[in-house]
Short mmCIF file of C-alpha atoms (C1' of nucleotides) in Angstrom, two decimals:
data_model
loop_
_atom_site.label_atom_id
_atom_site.label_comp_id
_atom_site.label_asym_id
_atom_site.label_seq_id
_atom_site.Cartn_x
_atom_site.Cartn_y
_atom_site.Cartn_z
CA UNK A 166 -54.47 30.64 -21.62
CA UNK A 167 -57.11 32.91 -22.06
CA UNK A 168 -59.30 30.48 -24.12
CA UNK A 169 -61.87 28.89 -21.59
CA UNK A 170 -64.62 30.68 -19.96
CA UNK A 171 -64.77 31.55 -16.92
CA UNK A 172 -65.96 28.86 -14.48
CA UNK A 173 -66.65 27.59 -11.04
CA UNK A 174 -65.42 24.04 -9.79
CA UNK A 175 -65.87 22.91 -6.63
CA UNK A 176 -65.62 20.23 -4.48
CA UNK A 177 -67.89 18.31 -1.36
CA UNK A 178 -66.37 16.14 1.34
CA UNK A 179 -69.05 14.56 2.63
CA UNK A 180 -69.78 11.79 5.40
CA UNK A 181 -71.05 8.96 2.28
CA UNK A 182 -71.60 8.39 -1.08
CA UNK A 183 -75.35 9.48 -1.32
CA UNK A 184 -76.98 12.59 0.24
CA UNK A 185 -79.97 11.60 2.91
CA UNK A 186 -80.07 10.26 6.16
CA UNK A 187 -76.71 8.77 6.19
CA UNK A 188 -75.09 11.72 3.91
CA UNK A 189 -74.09 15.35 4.31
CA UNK A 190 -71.89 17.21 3.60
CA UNK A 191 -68.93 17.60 5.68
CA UNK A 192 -66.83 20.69 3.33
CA UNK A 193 -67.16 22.11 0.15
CA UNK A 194 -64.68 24.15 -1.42
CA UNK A 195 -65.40 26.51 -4.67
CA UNK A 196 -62.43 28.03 -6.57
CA UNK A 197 -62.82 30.73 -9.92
CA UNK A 198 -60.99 29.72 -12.88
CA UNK A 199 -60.65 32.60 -15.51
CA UNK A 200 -58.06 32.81 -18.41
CA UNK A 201 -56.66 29.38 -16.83
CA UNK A 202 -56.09 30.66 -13.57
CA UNK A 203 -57.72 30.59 -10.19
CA UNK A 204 -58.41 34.14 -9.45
CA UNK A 205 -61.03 33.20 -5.82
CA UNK A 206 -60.95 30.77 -3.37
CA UNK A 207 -63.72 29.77 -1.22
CA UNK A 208 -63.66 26.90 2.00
CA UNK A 209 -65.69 25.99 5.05
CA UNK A 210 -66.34 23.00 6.98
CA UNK A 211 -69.98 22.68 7.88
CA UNK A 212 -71.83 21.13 10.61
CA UNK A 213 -74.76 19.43 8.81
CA UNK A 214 -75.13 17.54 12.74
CA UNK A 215 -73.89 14.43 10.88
CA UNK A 216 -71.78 12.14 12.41
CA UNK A 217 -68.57 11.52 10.69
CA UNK A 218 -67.29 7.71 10.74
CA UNK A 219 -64.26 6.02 11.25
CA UNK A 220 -63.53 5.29 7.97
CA UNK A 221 -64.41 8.86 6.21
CA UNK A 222 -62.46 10.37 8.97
CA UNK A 223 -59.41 8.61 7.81
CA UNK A 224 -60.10 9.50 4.50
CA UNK A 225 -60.59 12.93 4.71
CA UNK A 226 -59.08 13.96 8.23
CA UNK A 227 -62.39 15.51 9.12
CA UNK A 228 -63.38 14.49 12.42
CA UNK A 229 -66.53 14.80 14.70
CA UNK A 230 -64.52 17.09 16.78
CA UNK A 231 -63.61 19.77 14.16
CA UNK A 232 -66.80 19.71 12.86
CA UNK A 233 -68.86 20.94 16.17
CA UNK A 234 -67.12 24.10 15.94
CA UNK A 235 -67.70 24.66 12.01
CA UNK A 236 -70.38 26.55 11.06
CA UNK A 237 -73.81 25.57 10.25
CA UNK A 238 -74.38 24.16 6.38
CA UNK A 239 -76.68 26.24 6.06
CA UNK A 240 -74.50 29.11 6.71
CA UNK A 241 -71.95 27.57 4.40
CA UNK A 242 -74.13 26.69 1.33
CA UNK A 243 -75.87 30.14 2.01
CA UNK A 244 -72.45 31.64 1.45
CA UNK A 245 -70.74 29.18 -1.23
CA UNK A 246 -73.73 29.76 -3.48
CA UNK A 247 -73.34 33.47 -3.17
CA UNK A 248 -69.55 33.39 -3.58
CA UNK A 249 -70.07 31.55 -6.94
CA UNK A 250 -73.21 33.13 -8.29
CA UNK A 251 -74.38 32.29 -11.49
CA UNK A 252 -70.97 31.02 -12.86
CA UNK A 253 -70.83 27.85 -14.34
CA UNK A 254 -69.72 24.84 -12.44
CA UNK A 255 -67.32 22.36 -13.05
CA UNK A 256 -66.40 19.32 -10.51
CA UNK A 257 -64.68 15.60 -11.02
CA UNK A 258 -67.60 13.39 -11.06
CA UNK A 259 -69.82 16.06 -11.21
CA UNK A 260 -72.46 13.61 -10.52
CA UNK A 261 -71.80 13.15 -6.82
CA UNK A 262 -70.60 17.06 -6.05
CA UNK A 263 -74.14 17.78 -8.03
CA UNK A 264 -76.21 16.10 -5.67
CA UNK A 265 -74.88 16.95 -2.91
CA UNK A 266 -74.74 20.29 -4.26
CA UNK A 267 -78.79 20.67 -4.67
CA UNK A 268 -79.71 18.34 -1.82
CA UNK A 269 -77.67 20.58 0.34
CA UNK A 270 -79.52 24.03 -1.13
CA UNK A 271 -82.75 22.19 -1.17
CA UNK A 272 -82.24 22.36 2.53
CA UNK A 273 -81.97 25.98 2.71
CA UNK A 274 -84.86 26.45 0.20
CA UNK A 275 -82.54 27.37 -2.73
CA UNK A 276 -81.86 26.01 -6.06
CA UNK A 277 -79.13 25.47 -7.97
CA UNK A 278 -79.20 28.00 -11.81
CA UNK A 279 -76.39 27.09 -13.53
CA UNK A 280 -75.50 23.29 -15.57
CA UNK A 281 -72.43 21.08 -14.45
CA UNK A 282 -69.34 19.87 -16.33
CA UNK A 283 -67.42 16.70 -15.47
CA UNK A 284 -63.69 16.57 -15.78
CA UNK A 285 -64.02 13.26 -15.71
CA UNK A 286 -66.16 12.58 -18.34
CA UNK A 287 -63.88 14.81 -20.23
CA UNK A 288 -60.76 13.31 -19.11
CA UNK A 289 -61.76 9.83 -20.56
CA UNK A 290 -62.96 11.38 -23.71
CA UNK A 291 -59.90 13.57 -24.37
CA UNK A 292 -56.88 11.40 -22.33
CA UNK A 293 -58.31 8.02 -22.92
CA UNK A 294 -54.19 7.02 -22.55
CA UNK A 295 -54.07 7.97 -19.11
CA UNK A 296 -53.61 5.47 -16.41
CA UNK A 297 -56.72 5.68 -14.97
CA UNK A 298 -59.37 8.71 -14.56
CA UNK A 299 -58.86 9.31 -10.74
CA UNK A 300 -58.26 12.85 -9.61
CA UNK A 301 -54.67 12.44 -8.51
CA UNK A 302 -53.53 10.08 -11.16
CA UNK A 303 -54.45 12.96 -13.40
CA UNK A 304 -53.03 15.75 -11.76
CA UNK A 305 -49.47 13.48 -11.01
CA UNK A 306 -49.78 12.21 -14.92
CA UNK A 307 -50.42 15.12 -16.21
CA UNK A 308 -47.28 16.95 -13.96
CA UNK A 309 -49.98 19.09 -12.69
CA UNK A 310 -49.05 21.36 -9.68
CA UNK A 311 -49.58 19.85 -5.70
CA UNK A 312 -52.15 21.37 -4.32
CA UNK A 313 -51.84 20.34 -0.77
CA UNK A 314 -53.49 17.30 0.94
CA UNK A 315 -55.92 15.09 -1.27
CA UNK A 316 -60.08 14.41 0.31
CA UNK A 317 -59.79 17.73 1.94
CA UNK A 318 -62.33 19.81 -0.53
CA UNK A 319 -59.96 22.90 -1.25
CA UNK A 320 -56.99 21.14 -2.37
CA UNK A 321 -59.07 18.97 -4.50
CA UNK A 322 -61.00 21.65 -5.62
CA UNK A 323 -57.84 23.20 -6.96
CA UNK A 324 -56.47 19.85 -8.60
CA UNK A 325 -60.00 19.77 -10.75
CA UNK A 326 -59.22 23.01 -11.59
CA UNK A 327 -55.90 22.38 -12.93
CA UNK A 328 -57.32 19.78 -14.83
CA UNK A 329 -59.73 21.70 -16.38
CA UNK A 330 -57.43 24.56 -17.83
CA UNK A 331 -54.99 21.62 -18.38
CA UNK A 332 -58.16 19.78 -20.38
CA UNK A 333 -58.98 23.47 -22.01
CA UNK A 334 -55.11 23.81 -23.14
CA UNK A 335 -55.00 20.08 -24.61
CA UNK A 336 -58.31 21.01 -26.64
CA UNK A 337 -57.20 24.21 -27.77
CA UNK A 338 -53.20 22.93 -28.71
CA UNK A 339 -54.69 19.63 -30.70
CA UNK A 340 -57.67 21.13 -32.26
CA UNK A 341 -57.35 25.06 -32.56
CA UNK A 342 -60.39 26.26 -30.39
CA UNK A 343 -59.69 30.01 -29.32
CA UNK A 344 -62.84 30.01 -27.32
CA UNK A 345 -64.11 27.23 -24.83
CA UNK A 346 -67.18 27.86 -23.34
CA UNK A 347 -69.04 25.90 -20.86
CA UNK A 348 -71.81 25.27 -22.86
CA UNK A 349 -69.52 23.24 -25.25
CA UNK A 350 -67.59 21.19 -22.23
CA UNK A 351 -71.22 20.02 -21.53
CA UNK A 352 -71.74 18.92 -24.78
CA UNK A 353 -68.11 16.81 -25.52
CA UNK A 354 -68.70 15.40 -21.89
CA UNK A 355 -71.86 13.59 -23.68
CA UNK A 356 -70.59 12.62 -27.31
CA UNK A 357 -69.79 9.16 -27.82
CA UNK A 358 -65.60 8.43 -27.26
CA UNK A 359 -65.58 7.55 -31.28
CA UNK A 360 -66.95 10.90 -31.93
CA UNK A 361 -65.33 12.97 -29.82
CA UNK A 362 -62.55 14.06 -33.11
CA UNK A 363 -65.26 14.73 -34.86
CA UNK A 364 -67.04 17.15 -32.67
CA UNK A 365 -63.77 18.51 -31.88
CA UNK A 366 -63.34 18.90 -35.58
CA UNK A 367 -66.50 20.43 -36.32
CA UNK A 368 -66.01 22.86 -33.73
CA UNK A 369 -62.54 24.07 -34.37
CA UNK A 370 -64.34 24.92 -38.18
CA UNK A 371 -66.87 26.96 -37.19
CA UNK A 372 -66.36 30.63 -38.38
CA UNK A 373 -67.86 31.71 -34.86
CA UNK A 374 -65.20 30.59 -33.11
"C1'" DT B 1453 -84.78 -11.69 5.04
"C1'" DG B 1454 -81.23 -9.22 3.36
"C1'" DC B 1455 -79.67 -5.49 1.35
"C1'" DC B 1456 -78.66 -0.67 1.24
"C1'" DA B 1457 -75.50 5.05 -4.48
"C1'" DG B 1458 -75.79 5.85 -8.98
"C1'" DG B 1459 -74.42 7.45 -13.56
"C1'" DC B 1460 -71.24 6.32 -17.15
"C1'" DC B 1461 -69.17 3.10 -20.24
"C1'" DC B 1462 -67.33 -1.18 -22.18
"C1'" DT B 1463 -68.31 -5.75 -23.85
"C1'" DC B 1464 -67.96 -12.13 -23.92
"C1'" DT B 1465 -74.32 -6.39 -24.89
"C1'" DT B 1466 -79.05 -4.54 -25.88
"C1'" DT B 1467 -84.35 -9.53 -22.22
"C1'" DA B 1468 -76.97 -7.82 -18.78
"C1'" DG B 1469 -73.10 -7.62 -15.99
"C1'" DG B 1470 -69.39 -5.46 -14.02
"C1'" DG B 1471 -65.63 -1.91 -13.48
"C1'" DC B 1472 -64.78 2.98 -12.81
"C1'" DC B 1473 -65.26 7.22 -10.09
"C1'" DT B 1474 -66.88 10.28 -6.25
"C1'" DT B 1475 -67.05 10.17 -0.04
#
DNA sequence: TGCCAGGCCCTCTTTAGGGCCTT
């Protein structure tokens, strides 16, 4: 599968749904997918000094404890945004991993220089017949491999991942596309469900591809 | 006082409401 460009997707843990006062980032992971495989793996735990309740540290299994000997966020995002560069990113609900992604480099006076895609979005464009659009109802529908434990960032970093090149593969079996680029992943992720054949179609005709 | 995310998407819609998805 040598069709899709080479991308970044990545994944935050985080102690809420919102980044501010009440959310940080608790993890991120960032993995390299390039001709469908993941070729670089980057994860940390971060102390952002946010304290991790009850309920997210049943979710995730990230406690207050294993986060006072993690290194600083700053560190981390310091280091994750090296690791992946200027590659193009790629998260479920990109969304939420986007801004926690710049609210977390804003911190360290750094911005983010590359665009998003949503396997999400995608997912419910392109699998609309799934049973629903979460993560791991993909991944299990779609006989995806395991990936290890789900809410901890790496493993669900790698699960997006599969997705993608498993999202990548779909497009290029149904609709001939040799060449998937980032650029046009952004651009399906915003066309209307009843279009989405069409710009599929149009696509798969162009000579450039 | 009471509440506390927010973008996407569908529909019993568009002068709106509610479910889905992420932690």
């Amino acid at each position: 599968m040598k069709m899709l460009e080479r991308v970044a997707v990545i994944d935050f843990e985080t102690t809420g749904l919102s980044p501010g006062q009440n959310g940080r980032a608790t993890e991120i992971a960032a993995v390299i997918l390039e001709n469908g495989k993941i070729v670089g793996r980057y994860q940390s735990l971060m102390n952002a000094g946010a304290w991790v309740s009850p309920f997210i540290e049943q979710l995730t299994g990230i406690s207050n404890k294993m986060l006072r000997t993690a290194p600083s966020a700053a560190k981390v995002m310091a280091e994750v945004a090296d690791f992946v560069g200027w590659t193009p990113l790629v998260a479920h609900n990109a969304s939420f991993d986007q801004k926690f992604w710049d609210a977390e480099l804003a911190l360290i006076n750094r911005q983010r220089v590359q665009p998003f895609a949503c396997s999400l979005l995608l997912a419910r464009r392109l699998l609309p017949q799934a049973p629903d659009h979460k993560l791991g109802t993909l991944n299990a529908w779609a006989r995806l491999p395991p990936a290890g434990k789900a809410h901890r960032a790496l493993a669900d970093a790698e699960m997006a991942a599969n997705l993608t090149g498993y999202l990548a593969n779909f497009i290029h079996a149904k609709h001939g596309l040799k060449h998937i680029s980032h650029d046009f992943l952004c651009k399906l992720q915003k066309t209307p469900a009843s279009k989405v054949a069409d710009a599929l179609e149009r696509e798969s005709c162009n000579p450039c591809r």
